[in-house]
PDB file of C-alpha atoms in Angstrom:
ATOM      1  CA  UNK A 259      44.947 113.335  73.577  1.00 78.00           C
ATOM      2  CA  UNK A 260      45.003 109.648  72.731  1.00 87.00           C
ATOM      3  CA  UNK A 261      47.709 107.149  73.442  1.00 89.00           C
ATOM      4  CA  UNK A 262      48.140 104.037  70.777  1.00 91.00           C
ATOM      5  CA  UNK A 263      48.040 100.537  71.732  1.00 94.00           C
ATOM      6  CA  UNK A 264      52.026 100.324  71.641  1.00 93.00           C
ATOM      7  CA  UNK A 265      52.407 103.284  73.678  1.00 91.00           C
ATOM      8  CA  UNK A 266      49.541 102.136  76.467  1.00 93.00           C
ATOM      9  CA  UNK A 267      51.678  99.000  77.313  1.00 94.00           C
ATOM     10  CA  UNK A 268      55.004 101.352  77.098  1.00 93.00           C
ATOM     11  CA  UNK A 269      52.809 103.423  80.081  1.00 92.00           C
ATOM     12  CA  UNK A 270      52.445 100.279  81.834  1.00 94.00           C
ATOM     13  CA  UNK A 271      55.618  98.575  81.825  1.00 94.00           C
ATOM     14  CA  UNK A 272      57.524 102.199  82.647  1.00 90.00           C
ATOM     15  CA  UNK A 273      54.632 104.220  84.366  1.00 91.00           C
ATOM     16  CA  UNK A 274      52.204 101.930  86.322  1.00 95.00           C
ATOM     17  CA  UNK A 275      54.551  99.094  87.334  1.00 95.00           C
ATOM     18  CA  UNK A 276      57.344 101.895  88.169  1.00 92.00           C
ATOM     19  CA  UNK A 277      55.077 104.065  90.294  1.00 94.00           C
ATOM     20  CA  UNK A 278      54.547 100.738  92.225  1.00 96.00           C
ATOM     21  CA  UNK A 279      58.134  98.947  92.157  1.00 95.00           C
ATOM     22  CA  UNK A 280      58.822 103.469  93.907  1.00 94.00           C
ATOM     23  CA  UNK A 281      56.437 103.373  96.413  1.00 95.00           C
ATOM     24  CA  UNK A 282      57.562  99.499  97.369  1.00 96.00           C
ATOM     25  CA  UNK A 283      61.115 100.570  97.753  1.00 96.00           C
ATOM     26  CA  UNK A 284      60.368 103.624  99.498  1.00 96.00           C
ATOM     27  CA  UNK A 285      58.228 102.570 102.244  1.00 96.00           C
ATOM     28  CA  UNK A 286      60.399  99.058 102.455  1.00 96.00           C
ATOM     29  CA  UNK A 287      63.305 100.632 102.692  1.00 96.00           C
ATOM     30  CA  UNK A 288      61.775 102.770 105.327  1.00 95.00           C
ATOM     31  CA  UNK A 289      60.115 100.030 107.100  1.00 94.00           C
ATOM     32  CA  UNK A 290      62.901  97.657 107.162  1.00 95.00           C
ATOM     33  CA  UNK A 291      65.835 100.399 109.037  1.00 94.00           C
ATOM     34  CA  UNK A 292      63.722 101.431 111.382  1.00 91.00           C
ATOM     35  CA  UNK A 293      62.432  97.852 112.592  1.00 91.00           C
ATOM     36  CA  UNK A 294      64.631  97.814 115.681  1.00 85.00           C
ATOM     37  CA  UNK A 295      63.568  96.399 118.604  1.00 83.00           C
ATOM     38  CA  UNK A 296      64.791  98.378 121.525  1.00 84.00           C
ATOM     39  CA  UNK A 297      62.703 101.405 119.628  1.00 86.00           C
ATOM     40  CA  UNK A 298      59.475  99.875 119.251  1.00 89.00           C
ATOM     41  CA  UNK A 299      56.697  97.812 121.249  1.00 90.00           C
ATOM     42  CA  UNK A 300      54.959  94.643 120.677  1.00 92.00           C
ATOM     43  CA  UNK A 301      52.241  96.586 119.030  1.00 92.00           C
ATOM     44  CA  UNK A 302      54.135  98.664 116.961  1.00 91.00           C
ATOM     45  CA  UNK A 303      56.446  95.688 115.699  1.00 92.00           C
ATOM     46  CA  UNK A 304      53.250  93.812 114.473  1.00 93.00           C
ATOM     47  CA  UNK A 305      52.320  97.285 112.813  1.00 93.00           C
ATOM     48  CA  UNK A 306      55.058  97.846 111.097  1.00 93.00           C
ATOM     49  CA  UNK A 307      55.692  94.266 109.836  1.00 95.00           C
ATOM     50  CA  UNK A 308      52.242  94.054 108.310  1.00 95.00           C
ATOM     51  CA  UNK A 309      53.255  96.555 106.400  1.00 95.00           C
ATOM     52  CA  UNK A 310      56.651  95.512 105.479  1.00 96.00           C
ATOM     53  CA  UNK A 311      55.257  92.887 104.127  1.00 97.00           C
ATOM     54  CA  UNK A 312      52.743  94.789 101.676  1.00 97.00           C
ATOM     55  CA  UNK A 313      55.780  96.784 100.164  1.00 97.00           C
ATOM     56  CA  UNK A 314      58.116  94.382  99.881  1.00 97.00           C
ATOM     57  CA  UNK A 315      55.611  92.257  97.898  1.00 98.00           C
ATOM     58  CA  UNK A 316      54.759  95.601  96.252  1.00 97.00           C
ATOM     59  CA  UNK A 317      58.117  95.661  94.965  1.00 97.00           C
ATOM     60  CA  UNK A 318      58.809  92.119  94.130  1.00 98.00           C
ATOM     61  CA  UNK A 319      55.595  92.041  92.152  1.00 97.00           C
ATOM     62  CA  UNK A 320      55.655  95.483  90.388  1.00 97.00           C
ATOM     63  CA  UNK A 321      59.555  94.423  89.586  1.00 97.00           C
ATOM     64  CA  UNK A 322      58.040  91.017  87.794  1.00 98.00           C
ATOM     65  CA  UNK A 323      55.505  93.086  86.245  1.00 97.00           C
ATOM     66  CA  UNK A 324      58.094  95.566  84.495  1.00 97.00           C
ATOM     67  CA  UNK A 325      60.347  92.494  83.470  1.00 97.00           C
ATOM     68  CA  UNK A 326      57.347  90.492  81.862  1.00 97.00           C
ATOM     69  CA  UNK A 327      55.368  92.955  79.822  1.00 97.00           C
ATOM     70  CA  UNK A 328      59.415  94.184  79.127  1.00 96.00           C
ATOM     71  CA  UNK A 329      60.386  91.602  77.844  1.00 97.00           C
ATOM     72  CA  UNK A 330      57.365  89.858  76.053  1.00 97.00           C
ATOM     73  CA  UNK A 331      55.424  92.827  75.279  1.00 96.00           C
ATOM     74  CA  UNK A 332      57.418  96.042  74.566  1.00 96.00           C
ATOM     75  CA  UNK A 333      60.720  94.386  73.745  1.00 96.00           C
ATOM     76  CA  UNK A 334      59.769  93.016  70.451  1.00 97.00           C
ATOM     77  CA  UNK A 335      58.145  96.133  69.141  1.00 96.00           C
ATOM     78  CA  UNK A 336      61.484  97.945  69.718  1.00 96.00           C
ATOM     79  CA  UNK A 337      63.268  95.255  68.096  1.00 95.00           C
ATOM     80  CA  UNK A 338      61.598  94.433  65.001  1.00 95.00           C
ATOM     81  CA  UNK A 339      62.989  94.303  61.574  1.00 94.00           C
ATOM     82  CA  UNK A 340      61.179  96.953  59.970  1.00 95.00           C
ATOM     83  CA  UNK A 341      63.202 100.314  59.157  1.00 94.00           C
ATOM     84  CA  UNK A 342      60.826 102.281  61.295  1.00 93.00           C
ATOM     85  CA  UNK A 343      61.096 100.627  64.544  1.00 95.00           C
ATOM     86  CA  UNK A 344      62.679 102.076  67.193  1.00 95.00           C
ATOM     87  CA  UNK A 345      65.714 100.192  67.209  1.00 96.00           C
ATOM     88  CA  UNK A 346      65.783 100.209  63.321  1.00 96.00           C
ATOM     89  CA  UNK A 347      66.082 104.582  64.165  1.00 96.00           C
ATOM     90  CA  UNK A 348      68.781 103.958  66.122  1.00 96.00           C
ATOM     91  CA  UNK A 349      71.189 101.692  64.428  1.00 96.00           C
ATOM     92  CA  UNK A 350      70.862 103.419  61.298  1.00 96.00           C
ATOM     93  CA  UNK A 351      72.594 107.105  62.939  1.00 95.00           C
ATOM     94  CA  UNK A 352      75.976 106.737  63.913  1.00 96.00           C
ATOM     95  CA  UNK A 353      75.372 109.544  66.424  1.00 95.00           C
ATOM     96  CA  UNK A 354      72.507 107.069  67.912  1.00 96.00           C
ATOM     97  CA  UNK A 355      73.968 103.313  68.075  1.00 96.00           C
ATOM     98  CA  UNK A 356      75.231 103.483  71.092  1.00 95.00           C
ATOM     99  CA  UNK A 357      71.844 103.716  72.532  1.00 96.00           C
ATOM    100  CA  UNK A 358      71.266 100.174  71.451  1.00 96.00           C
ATOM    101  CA  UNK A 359      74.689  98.998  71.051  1.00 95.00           C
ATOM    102  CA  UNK A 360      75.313  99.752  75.101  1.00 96.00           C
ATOM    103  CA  UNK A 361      72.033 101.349  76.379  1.00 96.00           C
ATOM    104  CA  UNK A 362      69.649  98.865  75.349  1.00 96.00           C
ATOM    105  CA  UNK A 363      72.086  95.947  75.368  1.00 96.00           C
ATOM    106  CA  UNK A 364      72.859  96.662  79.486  1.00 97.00           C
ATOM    107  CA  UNK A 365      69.075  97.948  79.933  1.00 97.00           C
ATOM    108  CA  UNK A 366      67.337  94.481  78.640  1.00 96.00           C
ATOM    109  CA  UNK A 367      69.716  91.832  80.695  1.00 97.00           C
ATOM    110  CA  UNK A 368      70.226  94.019  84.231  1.00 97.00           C
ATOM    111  CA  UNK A 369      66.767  94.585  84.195  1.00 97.00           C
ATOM    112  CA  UNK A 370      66.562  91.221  84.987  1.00 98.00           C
ATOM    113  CA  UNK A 371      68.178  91.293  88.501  1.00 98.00           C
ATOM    114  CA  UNK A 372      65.897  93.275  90.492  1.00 98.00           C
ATOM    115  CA  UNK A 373      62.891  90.837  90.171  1.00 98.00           C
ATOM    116  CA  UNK A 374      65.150  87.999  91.456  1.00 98.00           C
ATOM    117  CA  UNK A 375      66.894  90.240  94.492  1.00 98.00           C
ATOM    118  CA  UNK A 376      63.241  92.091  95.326  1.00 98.00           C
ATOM    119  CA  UNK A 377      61.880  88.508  95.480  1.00 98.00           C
ATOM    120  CA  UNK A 378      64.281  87.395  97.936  1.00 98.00           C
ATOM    121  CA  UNK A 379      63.795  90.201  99.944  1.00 98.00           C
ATOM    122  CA  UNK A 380      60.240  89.441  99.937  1.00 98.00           C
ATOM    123  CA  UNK A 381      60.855  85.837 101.135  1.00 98.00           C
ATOM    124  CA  UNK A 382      63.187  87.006 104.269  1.00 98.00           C
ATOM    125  CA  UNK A 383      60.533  89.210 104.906  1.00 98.00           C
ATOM    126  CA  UNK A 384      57.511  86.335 104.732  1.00 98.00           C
ATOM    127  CA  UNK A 385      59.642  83.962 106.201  1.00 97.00           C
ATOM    128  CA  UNK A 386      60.470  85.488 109.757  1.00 96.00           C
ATOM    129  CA  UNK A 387      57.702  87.871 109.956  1.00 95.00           C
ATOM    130  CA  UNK A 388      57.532  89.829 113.855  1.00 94.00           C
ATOM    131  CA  UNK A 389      60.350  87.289 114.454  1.00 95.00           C
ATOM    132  CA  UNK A 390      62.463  89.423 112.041  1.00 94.00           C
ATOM    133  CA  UNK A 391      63.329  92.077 114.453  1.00 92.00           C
ATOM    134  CA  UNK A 392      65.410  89.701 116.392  1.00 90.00           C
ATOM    135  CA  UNK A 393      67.456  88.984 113.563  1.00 93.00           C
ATOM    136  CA  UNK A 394      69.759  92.162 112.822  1.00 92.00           C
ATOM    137  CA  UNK A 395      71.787  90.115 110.223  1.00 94.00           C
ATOM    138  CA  UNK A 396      68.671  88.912 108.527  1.00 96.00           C
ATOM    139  CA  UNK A 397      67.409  92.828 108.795  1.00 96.00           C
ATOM    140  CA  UNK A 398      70.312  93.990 106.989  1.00 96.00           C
ATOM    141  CA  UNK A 399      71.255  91.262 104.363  1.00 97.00           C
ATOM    142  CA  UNK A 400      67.478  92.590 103.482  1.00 97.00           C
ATOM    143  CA  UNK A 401      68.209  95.880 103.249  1.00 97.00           C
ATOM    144  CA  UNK A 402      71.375  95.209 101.310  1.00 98.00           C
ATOM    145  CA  UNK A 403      69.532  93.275  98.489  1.00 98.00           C
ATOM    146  CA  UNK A 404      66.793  96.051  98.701  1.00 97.00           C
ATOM    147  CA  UNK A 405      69.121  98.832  97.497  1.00 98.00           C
ATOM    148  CA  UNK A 406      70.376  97.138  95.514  1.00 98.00           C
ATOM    149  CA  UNK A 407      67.383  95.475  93.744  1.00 98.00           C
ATOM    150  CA  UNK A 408      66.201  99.493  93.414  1.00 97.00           C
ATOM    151  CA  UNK A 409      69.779 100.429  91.626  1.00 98.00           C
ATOM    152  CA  UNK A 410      69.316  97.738  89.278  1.00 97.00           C
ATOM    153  CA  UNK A 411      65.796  99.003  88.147  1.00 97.00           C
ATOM    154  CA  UNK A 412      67.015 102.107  87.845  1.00 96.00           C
ATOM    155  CA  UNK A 413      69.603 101.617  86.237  1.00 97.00           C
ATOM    156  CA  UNK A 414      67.447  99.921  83.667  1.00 96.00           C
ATOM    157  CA  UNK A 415      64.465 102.174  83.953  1.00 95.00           C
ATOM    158  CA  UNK A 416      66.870 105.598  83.578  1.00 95.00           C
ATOM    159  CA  UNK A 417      68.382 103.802  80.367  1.00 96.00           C
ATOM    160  CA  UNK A 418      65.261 102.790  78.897  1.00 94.00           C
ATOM    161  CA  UNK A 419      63.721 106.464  79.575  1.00 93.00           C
ATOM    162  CA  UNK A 420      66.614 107.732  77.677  1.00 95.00           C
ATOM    163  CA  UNK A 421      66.418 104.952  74.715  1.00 95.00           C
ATOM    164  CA  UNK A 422      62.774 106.127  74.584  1.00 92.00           C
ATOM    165  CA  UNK A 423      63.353 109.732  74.690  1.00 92.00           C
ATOM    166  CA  UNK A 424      65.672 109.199  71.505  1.00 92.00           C
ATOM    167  CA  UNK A 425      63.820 106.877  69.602  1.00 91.00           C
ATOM    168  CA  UNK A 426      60.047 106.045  71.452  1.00 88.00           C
ATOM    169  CA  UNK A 427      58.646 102.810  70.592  1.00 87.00           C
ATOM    170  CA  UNK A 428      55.183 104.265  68.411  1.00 79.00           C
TER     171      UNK A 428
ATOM    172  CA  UNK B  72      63.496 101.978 139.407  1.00 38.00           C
ATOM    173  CA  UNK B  73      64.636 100.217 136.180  1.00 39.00           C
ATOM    174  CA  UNK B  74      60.826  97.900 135.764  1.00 42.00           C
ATOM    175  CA  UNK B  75      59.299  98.660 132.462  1.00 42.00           C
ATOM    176  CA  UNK B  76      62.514 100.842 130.997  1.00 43.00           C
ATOM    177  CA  UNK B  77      61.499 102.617 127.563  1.00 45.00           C
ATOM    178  CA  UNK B  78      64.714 100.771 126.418  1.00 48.00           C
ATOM    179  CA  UNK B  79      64.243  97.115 127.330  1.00 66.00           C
ATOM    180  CA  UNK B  80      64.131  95.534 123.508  1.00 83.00           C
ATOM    181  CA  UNK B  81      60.699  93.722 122.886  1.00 88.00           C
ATOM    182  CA  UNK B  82      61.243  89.745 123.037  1.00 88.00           C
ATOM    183  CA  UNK B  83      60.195  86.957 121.011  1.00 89.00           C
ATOM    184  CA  UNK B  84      57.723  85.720 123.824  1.00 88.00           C
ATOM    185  CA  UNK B  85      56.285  89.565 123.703  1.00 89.00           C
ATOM    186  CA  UNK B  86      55.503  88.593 120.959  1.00 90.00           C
ATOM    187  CA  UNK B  87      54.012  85.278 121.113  1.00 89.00           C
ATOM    188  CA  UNK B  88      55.972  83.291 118.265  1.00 91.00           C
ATOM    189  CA  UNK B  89      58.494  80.767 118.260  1.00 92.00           C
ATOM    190  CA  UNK B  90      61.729  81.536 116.587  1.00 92.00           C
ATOM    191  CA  UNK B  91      63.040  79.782 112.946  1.00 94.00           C
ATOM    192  CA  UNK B  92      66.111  78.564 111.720  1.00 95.00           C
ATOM    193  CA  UNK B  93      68.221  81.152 109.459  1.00 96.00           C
ATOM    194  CA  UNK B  94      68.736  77.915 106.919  1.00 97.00           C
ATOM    195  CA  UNK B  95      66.185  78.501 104.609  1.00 98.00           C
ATOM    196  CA  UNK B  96      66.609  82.638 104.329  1.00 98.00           C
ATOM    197  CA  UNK B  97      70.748  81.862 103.684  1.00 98.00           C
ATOM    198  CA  UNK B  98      69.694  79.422 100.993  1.00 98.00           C
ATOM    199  CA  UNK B  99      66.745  82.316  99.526  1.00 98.00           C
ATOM    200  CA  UNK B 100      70.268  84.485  99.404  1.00 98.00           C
ATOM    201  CA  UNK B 101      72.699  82.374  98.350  1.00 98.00           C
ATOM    202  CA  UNK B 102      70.084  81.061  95.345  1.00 98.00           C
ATOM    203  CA  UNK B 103      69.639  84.822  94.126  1.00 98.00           C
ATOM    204  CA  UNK B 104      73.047  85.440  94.063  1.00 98.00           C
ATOM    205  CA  UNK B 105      73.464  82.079  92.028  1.00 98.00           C
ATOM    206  CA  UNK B 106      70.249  83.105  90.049  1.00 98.00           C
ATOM    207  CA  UNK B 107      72.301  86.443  88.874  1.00 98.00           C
ATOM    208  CA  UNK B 108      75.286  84.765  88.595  1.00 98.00           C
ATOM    209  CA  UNK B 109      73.423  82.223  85.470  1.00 98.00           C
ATOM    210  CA  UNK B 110      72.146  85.350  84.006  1.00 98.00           C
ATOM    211  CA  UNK B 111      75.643  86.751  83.517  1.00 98.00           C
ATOM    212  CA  UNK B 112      76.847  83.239  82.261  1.00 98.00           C
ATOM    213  CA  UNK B 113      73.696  82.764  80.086  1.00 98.00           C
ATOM    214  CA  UNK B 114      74.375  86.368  78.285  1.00 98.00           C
ATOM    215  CA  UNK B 115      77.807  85.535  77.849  1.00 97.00           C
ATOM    216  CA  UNK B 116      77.301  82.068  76.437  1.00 97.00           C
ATOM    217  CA  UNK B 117      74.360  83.230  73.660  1.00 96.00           C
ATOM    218  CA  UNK B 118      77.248  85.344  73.131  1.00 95.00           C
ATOM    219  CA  UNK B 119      80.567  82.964  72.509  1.00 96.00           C
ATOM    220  CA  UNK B 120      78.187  79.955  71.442  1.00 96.00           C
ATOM    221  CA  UNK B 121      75.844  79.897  68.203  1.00 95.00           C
ATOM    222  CA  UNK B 122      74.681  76.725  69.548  1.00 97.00           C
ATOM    223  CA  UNK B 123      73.177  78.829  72.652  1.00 97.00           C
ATOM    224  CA  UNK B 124      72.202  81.386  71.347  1.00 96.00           C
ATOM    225  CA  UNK B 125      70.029  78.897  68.842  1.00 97.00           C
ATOM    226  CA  UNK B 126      68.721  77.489  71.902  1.00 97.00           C
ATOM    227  CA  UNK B 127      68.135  80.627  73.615  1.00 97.00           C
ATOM    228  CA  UNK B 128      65.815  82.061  71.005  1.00 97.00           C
ATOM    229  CA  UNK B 129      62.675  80.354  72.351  1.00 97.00           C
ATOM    230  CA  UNK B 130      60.708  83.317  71.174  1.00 96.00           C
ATOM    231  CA  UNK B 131      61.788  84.682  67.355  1.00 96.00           C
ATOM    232  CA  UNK B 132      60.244  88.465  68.314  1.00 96.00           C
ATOM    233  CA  UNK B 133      61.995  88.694  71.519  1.00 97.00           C
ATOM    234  CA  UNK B 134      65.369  87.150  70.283  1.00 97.00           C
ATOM    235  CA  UNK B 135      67.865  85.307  73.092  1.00 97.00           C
ATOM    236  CA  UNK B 136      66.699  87.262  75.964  1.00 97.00           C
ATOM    237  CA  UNK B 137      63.613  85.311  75.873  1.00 98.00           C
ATOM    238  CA  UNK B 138      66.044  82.118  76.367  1.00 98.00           C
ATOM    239  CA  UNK B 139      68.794  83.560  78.948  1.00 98.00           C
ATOM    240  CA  UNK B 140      65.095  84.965  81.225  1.00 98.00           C
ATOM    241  CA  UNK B 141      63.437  81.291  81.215  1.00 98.00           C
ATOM    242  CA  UNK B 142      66.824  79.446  81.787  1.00 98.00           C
ATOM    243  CA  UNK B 143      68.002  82.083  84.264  1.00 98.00           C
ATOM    244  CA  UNK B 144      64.506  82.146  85.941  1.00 98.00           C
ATOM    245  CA  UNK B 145      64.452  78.106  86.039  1.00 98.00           C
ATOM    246  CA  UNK B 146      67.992  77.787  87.254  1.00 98.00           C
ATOM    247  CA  UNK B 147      67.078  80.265  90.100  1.00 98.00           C
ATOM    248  CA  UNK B 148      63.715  78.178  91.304  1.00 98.00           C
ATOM    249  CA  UNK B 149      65.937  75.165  91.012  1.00 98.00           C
ATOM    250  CA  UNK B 150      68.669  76.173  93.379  1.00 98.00           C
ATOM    251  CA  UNK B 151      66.755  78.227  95.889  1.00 98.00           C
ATOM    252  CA  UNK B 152      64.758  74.546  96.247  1.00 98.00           C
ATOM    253  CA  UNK B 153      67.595  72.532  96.423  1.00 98.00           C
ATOM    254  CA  UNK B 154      69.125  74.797  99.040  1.00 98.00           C
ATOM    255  CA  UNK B 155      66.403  75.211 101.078  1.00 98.00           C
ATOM    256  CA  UNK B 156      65.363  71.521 100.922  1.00 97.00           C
ATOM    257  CA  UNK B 157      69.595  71.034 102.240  1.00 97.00           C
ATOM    258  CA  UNK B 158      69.174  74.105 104.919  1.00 97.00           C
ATOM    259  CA  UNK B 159      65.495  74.197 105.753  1.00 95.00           C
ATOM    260  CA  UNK B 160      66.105  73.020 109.671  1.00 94.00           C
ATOM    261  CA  UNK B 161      69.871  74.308 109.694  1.00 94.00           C
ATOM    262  CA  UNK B 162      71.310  77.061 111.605  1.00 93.00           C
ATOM    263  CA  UNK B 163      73.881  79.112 108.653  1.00 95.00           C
ATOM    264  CA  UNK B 164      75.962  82.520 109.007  1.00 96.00           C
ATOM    265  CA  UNK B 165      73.400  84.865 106.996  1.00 97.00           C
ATOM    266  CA  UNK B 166      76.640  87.648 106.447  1.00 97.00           C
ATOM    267  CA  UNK B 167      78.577  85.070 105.049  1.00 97.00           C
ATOM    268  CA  UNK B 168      75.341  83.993 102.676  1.00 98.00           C
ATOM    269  CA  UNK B 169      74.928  87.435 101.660  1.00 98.00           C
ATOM    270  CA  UNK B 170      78.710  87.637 100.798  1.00 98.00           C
ATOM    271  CA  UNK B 171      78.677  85.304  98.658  1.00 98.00           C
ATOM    272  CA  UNK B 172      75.366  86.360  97.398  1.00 98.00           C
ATOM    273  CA  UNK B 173      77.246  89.419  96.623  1.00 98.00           C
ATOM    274  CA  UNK B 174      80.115  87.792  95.086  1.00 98.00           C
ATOM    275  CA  UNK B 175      77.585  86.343  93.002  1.00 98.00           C
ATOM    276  CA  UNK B 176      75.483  89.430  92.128  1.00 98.00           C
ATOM    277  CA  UNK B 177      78.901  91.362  91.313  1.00 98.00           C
ATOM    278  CA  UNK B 178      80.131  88.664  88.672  1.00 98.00           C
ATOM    279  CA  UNK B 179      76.586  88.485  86.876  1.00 98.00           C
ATOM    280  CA  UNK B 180      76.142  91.855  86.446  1.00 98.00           C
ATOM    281  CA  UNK B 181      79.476  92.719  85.236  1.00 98.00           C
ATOM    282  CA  UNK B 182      79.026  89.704  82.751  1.00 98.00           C
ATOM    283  CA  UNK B 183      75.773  91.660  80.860  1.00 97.00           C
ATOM    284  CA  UNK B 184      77.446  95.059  80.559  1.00 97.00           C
ATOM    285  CA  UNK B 185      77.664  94.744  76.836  1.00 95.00           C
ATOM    286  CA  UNK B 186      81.525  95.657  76.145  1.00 92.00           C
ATOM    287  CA  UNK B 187      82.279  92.902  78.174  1.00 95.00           C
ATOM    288  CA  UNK B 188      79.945  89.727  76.946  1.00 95.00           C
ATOM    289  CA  UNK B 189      80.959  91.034  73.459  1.00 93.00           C
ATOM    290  CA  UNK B 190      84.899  90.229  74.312  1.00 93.00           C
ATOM    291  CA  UNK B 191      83.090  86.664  74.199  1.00 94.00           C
ATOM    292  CA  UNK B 192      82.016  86.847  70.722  1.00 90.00           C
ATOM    293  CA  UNK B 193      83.843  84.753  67.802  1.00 88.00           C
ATOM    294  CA  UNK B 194      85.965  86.394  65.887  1.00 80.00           C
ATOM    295  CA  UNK B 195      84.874  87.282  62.311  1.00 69.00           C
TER     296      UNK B 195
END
């Protein structure tokens, strides 16, 4: 079992940057509801903000790391000329252009989002530190750019699974 | 007895820090909304414009995205510093940053879902 050159950057830009950009949002997410005040001590604030901040930097920088080697790395072996690239495959079936007419069209700009919403996230986060459990609107503006930072990705990373399932970029 | 209650809400001076003004997290909102908001406008433009979309394509292999990423990116750095440089002491209503945030957000995406930045494309 070998995996090309084309296909070890497709691993990291979908596998090794995703599993990261997960675990970020999941333990964020996590970390961010249940940093309330009135449930936790000095100790345990302190505790739990240290690691807020590893996630959320996680995220921001996994989320970077997916656009960049996206964009600049995997994006223009899917998009060359030549018959038997991937997007070549897929314009050329009927049955098929829709996965690059809408699926990679949508996937390649909202991609885009979550590196700019995970990095503000990561900022709030920075910014206040311990001092962010006294500021519930702060908290959830946080959590609100989180989610929706992750639904972007996804959104991006489901389409791009599904381009890749169709017509993989080899 | 109420001394010590399980409930009383740990305090700033618990926790030995001085607090900071909201200013420069409302402008770190505001400036992503505005940063998704320029994406949105960029795709449509390289769409409606063959002048932008020349000037987008600052990479031939990776087409105009290369463009609308680096201008979007740029345009992003450039209003999160001029908004924090204008907010950085000031007090500012973070719900009503993240609304427009929002506001923001909503518009851009909606802009790069392809049957709509294709409405923007010249007629043939």
């Amino acid at each position: 079992m070998t995996l090309t050159y084309r296909e070890t950057w497709t691993l990291v830009h979908g596998m090794i940057f995703g599993v990261i950009f997960l675990l970020g949002f999941t333990g964020g997410l996590e970390a961010l509801y249940s940093l309330r005040p009135q449930l936790l001590t000095v100790a345990g604030v302190r505790d739990r903000v240290t690691r807020l901040r590893i996630w959320v930097v996680a995220m921001a920088v996994a989320a970077w790391g997916t656009v960049i080697t996206g964009t600049w790395i995997v994006y223009p072996w899917y998009r060359d000329k030549a018959p038997e690239s991937a997007k070549s495959i897929l314009v050329a079936d009927p049955a098929t252009e829709m996965w690059h007419s809408f699926g990679m069209e949508w996937k390649e700009h909202v991609a885009w989002f979550s590196p700019i919403l995970a990095t503000v996230v990561a900022f709030i986060v920075v910014y206040y530190g311990v001092r962010i459990v006294k500021h519930e609107g702060a908290r959830k503006a946080a959590m609100v750019l989180f989610v929706l930072a992750f639904v972007l990705a996804a959104i991006a990373g489901g389409l791009g699974a599904l381009i890749t399932k169709t017509s993989p970029v080899l | 007895m109420t001394t010590n209650s399980v409930n009383e809400s740990v305090s700033l001076e618990d926790l030995g820090v001085q607090d900071k003004p909201d200013g420069p997290v409302a402008a770190a909102i505001i400036a992503g909304g505005i940063g998704a908001f320029m994406l949105g406008l960029f795709t449509i433009l390289s769409e409606a414009s063959a002048g932008f979309k020349a000037l987008a394509t600052l990479s031939s292999s990776v087409g105009t995205l290369s463009g609308k990423a680096v201008f979007t990116v740029v345009v992003w750095l450039a209003a999160w510093a001029g908004l924090h440089f204008a907010l950085r002491n000031k007090s500012f209503d973070l719900t009503k940053a993240l609304m427009i945030a929002l506001v923001l957000i909503a518009l851009g995406v909606v802009a790069t879902i392809p049957p709509i930045f294709v409405m923007f494309a010249p007629a043939e």
